[in-house]
Short mmCIF file of C-alpha atoms in Angstrom, two decimals:
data_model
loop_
_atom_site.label_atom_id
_atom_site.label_comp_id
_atom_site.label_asym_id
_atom_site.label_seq_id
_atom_site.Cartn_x
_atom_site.Cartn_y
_atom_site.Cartn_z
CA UNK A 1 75.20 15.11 -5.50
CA UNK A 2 77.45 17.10 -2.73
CA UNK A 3 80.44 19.42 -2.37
CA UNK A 4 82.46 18.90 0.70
CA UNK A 5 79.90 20.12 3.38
CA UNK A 6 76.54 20.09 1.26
CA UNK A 7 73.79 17.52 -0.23
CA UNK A 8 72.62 18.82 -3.06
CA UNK A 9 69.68 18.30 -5.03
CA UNK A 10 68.62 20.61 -8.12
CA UNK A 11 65.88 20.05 -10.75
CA UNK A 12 66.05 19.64 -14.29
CA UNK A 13 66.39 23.84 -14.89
CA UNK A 14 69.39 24.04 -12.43
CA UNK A 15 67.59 25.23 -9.31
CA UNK A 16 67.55 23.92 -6.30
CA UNK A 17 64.72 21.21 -5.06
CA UNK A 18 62.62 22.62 -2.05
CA UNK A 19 64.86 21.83 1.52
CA UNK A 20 68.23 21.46 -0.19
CA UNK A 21 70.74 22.20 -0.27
CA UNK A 22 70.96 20.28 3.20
CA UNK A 23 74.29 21.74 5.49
CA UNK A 24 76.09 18.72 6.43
CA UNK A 25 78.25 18.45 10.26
CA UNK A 26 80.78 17.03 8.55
CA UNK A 27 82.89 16.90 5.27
CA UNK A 28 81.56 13.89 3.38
CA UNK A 29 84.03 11.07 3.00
CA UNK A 30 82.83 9.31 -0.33
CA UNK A 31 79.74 10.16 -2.68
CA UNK A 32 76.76 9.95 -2.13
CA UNK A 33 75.03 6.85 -2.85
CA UNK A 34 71.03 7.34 -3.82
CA UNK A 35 69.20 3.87 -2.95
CA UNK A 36 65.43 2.63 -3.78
CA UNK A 37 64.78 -0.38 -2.16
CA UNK A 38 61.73 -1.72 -3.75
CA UNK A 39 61.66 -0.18 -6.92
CA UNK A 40 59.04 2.25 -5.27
CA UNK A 41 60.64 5.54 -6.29
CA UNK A 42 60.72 6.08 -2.26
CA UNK A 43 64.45 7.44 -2.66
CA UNK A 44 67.01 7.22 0.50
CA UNK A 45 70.25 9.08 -0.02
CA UNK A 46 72.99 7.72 2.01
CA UNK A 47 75.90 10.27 2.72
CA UNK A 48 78.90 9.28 4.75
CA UNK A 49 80.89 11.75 6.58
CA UNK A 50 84.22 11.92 7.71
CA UNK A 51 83.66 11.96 11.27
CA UNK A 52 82.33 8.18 10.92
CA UNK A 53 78.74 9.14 10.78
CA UNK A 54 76.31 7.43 7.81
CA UNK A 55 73.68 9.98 7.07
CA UNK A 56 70.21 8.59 5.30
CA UNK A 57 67.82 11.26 4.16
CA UNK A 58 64.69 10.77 2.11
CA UNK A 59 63.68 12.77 -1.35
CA UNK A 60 62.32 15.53 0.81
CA UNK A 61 66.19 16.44 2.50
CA UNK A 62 64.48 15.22 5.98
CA UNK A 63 66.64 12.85 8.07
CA UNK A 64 64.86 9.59 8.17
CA UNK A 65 62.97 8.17 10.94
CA UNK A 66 64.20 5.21 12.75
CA UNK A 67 67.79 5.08 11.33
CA UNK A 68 70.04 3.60 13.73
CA UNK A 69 73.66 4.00 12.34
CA UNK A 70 76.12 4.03 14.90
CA UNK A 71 79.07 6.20 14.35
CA UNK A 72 82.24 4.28 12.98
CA UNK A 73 86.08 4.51 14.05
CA UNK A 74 86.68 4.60 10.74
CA UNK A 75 85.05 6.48 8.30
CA UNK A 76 83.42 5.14 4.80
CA UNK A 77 85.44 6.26 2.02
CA UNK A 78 83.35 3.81 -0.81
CA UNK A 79 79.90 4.63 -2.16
CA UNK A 80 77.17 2.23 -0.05
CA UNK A 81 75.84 -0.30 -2.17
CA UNK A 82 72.50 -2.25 -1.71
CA UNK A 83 71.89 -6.26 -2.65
CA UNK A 84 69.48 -8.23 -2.32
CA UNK A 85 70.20 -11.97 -0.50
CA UNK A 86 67.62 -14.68 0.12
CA UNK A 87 64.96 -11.49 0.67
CA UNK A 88 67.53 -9.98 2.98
CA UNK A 89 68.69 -6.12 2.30
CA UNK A 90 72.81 -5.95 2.66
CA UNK A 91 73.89 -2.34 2.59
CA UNK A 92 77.60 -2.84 1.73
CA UNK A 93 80.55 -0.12 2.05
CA UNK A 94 84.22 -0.29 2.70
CA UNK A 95 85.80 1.98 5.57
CA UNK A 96 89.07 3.97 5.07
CA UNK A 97 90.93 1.23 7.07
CA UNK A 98 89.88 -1.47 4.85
CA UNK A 99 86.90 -2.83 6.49
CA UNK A 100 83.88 -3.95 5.15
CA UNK A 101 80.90 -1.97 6.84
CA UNK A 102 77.39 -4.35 6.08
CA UNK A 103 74.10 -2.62 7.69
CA UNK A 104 70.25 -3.66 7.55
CA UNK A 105 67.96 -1.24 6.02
CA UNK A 106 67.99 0.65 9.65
CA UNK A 107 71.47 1.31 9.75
CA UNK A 108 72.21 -1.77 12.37
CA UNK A 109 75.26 -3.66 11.26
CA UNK A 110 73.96 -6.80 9.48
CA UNK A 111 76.83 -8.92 8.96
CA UNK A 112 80.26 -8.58 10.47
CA UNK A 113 83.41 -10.22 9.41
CA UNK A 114 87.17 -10.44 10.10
CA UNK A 115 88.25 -9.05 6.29
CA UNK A 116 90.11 -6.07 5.89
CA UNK A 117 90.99 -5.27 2.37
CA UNK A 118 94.97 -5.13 1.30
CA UNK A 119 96.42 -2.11 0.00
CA UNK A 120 93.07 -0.51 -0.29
CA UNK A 121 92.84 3.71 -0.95
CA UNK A 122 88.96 4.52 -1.54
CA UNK A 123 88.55 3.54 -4.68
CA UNK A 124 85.02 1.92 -6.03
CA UNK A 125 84.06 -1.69 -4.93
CA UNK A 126 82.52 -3.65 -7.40
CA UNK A 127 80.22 -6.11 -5.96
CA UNK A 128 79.40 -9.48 -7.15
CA UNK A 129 76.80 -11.20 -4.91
CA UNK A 130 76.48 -14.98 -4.46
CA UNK A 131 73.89 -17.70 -2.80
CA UNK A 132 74.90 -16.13 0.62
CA UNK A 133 76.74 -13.45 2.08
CA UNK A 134 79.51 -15.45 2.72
CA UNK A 135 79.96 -16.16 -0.45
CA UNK A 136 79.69 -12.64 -2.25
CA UNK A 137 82.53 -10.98 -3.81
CA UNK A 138 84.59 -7.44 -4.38
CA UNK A 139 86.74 -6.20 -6.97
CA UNK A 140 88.52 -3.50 -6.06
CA UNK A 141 91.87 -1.61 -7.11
CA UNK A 142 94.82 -1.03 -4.61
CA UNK A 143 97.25 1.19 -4.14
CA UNK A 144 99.51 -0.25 -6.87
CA UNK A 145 97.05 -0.49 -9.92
CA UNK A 146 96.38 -3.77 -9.29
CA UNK A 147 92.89 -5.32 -9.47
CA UNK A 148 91.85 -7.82 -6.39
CA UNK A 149 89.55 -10.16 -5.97
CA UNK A 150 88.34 -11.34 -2.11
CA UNK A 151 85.50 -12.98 -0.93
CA UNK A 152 83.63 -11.69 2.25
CA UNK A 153 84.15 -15.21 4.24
CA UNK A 154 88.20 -15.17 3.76
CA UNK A 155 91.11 -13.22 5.55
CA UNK A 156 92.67 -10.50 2.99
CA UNK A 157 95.60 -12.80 2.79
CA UNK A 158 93.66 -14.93 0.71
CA UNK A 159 93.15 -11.96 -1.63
CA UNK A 160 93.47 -12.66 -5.62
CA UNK A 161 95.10 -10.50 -7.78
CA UNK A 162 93.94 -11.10 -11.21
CA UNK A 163 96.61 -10.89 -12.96
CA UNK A 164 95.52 -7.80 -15.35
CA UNK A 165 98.34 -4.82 -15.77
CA UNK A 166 98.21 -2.43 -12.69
CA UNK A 167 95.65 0.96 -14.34
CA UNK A 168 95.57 4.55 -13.12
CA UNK A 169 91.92 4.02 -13.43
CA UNK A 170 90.09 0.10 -13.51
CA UNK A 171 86.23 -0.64 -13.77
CA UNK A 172 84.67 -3.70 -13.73
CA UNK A 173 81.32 -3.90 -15.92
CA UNK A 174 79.60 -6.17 -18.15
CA UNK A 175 80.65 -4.50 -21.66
CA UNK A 176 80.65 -6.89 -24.18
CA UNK A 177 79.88 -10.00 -22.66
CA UNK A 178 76.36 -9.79 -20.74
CA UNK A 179 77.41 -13.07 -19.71
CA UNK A 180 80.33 -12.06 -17.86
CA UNK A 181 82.17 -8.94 -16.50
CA UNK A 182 84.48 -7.12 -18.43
CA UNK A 183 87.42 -4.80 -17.52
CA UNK A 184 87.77 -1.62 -18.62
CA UNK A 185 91.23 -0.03 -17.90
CA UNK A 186 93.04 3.87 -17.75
CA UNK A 187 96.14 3.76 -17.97
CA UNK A 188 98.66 6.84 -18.95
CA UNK A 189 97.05 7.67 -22.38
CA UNK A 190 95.56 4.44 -23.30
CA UNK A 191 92.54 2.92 -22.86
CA UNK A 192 92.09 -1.20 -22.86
CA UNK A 193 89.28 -3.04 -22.22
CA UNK A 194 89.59 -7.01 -21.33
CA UNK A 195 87.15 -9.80 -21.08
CA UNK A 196 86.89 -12.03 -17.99
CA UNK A 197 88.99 -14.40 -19.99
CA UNK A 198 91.73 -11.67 -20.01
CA UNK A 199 91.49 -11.49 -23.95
CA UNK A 200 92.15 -7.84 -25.38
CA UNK A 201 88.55 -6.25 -26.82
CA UNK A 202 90.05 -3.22 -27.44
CA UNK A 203 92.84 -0.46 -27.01
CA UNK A 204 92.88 3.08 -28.19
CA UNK A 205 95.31 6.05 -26.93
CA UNK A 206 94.55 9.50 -26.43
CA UNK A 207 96.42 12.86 -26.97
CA UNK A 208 97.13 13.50 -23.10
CA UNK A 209 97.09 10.79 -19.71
CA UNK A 210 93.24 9.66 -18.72
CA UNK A 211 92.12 11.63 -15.21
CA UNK A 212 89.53 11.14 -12.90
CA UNK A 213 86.49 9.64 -14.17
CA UNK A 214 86.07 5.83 -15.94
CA UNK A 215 82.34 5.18 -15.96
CA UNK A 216 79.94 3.01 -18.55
CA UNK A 217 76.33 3.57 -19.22
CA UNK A 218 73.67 1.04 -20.45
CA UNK A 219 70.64 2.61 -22.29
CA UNK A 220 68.45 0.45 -24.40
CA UNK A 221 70.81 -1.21 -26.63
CA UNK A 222 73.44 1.93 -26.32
CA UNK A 223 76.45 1.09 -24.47
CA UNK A 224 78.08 4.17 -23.53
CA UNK A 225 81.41 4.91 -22.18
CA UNK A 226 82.71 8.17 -20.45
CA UNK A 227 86.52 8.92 -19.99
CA UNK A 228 87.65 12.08 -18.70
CA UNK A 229 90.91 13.44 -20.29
CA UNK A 230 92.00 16.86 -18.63
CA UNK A 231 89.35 19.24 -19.19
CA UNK A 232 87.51 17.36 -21.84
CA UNK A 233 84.81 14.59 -21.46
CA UNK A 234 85.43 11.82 -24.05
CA UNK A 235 82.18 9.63 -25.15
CA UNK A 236 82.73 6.39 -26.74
CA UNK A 237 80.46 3.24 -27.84
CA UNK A 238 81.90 -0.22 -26.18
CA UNK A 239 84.06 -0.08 -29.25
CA UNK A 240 85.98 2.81 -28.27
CA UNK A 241 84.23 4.70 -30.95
CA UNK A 242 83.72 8.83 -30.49
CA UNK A 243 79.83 9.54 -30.65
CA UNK A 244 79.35 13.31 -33.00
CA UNK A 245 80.33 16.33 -31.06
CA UNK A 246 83.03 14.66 -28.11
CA UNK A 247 85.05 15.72 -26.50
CA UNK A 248 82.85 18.26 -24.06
CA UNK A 249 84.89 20.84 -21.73
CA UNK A 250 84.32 19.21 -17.68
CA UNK A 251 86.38 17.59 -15.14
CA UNK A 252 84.01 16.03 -13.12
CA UNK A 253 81.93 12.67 -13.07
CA UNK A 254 79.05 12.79 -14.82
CA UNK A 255 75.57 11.47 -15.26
CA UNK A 256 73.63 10.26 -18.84
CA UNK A 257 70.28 9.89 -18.46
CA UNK A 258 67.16 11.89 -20.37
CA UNK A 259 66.43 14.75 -17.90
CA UNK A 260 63.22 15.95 -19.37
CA UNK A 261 62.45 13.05 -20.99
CA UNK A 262 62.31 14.16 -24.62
CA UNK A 263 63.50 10.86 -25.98
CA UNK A 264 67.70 12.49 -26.55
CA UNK A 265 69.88 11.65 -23.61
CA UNK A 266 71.66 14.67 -21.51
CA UNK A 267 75.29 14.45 -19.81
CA UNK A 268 75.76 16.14 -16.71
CA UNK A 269 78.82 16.97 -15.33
CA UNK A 270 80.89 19.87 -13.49
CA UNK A 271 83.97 21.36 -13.40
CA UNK A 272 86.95 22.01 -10.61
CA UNK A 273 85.37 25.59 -10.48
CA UNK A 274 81.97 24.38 -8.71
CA UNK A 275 80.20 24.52 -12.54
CA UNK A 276 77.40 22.19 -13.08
CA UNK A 277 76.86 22.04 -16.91
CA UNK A 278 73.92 19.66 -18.79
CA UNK A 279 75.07 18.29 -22.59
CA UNK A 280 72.40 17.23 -24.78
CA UNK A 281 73.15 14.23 -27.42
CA UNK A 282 71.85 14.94 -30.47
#
């Protein structure tokens, strides 16, 4: 993870790995995405900055060899995603302007096109890849709520807007259909989620309006969903059920995954206050 000027990497007691954290030149300008290729475990950590820079360090917090980036005018503000095309690595971002950054596994720009998303304010691309490039898709919300559809090959006036009301918060994820994605959306207190067919799965409503963080999480056969209201961390099944002991005090994304491994998931999140703090689900 990073603050504004730091990569960070700590182990599963809270203390820092050897090398980090690693002093960045810049502040970043969207999180850090970490990437494995092959399915190798041979980590690259991709950290944008805000002067326009792409950053790609390996497990060790060494600067890897061979990475070619070339600054851009505008800086990335999404996380860098990775897909896989006809054996051909696409390393796919969107810049602050709008643009669509697309870079080979060395950092060289891959794929260039004219699109420039509308109305678009650095929040998450979801990516839906197709035969061919050309043909590959992102979801994304705009400065209105609204949630667009564009496909790399066409002009942003040929945007969709898919006709779902305008969220605080949106994320698209395959939920309850495995079939087909699903939309989960924040809005004031209420939480909806949709199917692709735009049929209501579900809609619950909270105390207080829904803040920062919308994320899901797929373990086994758990589906888990994470909504951040205030200072409290909400956990919910994918039918907007509370699991035992939720809501958690943080502010911050966070991370559900079984740190050491004992067979009970952890959450990890932080706070505004710089706090890193590790749940265990019972």
């Amino acid at each position: 993870f990073s603050t504004a000027n730091y990569l960070m990497a700590i182990d599963r007691n809270g203390k820092n790995v050897e090398n980090f954290p690693v002093k960045l030149n810049s502040p970043l300008s969207a999180p850090v995405s970490v990437l494995d290729y092959d399915g190798k475990r041979k980590y690259r950590l991709l950290v944008p900055l805000e002067n326009g820079e792409l950053k790609n360090f390996d497990k060790n917090g060494k600067e890897v060899n061979g990475w070619k980036h070339k600054k851009e005018s505008s800086p990335i503000t999404s996380s860098v995603q990775h897909i896989v095309i006809s054996r051909k690595d696409y390393l796919i971002a969107a810049k602050k302007n709008g643009g669509i950054a697309i870079y080979k596994r060395d950092g060289k720009k891959r794929y260039t096109q004219d699109l420039k998303l509308s109305h678009y304010d650095g929040k998450p691309l979801t990516i839906i890849p197709g035969k061919n490039i050309e043909d590959v898709k992102l979801l994304y919300v705009d400065s209105s709520g609204n949630l667009v559809q564009v496909r790399l090959s066409l002009g942003d006036d040929e945007s969709e807007i898919l006709g779902l009301a305008a969220g605080n918060h949106t994320l698209v994820e395959n939920i309850v259909d495995s079939q087909a994605l699903d939309y989960l959306i924040a809005k004031g207190p209420r939480l909806s989620l949709y199917n692709e067919g735009n049929e209501l799965k579900f809609s619950t409503n909270f105390d207080s309006s829904l803040s920062s963080a919308l994320q899901y999480f797929n373990w086994g056969n758990k589906k888990f969903i994470v909504i951040n209201e205030g200072a409290n961390i909400h956990l919910l099944n994918s039918k907007a059920e509370s699991y035992p002991g939720f809501p958690v005090y943080g502010q911050g994304e966070s991370v559900l995954i079984d740190i050491d491994k004992d067979g009970s998931l952890e959450l990890i999140t932080s706070d505004t206050q710089g706090l890193l703090i590790c749940y265990e689900l019972k």
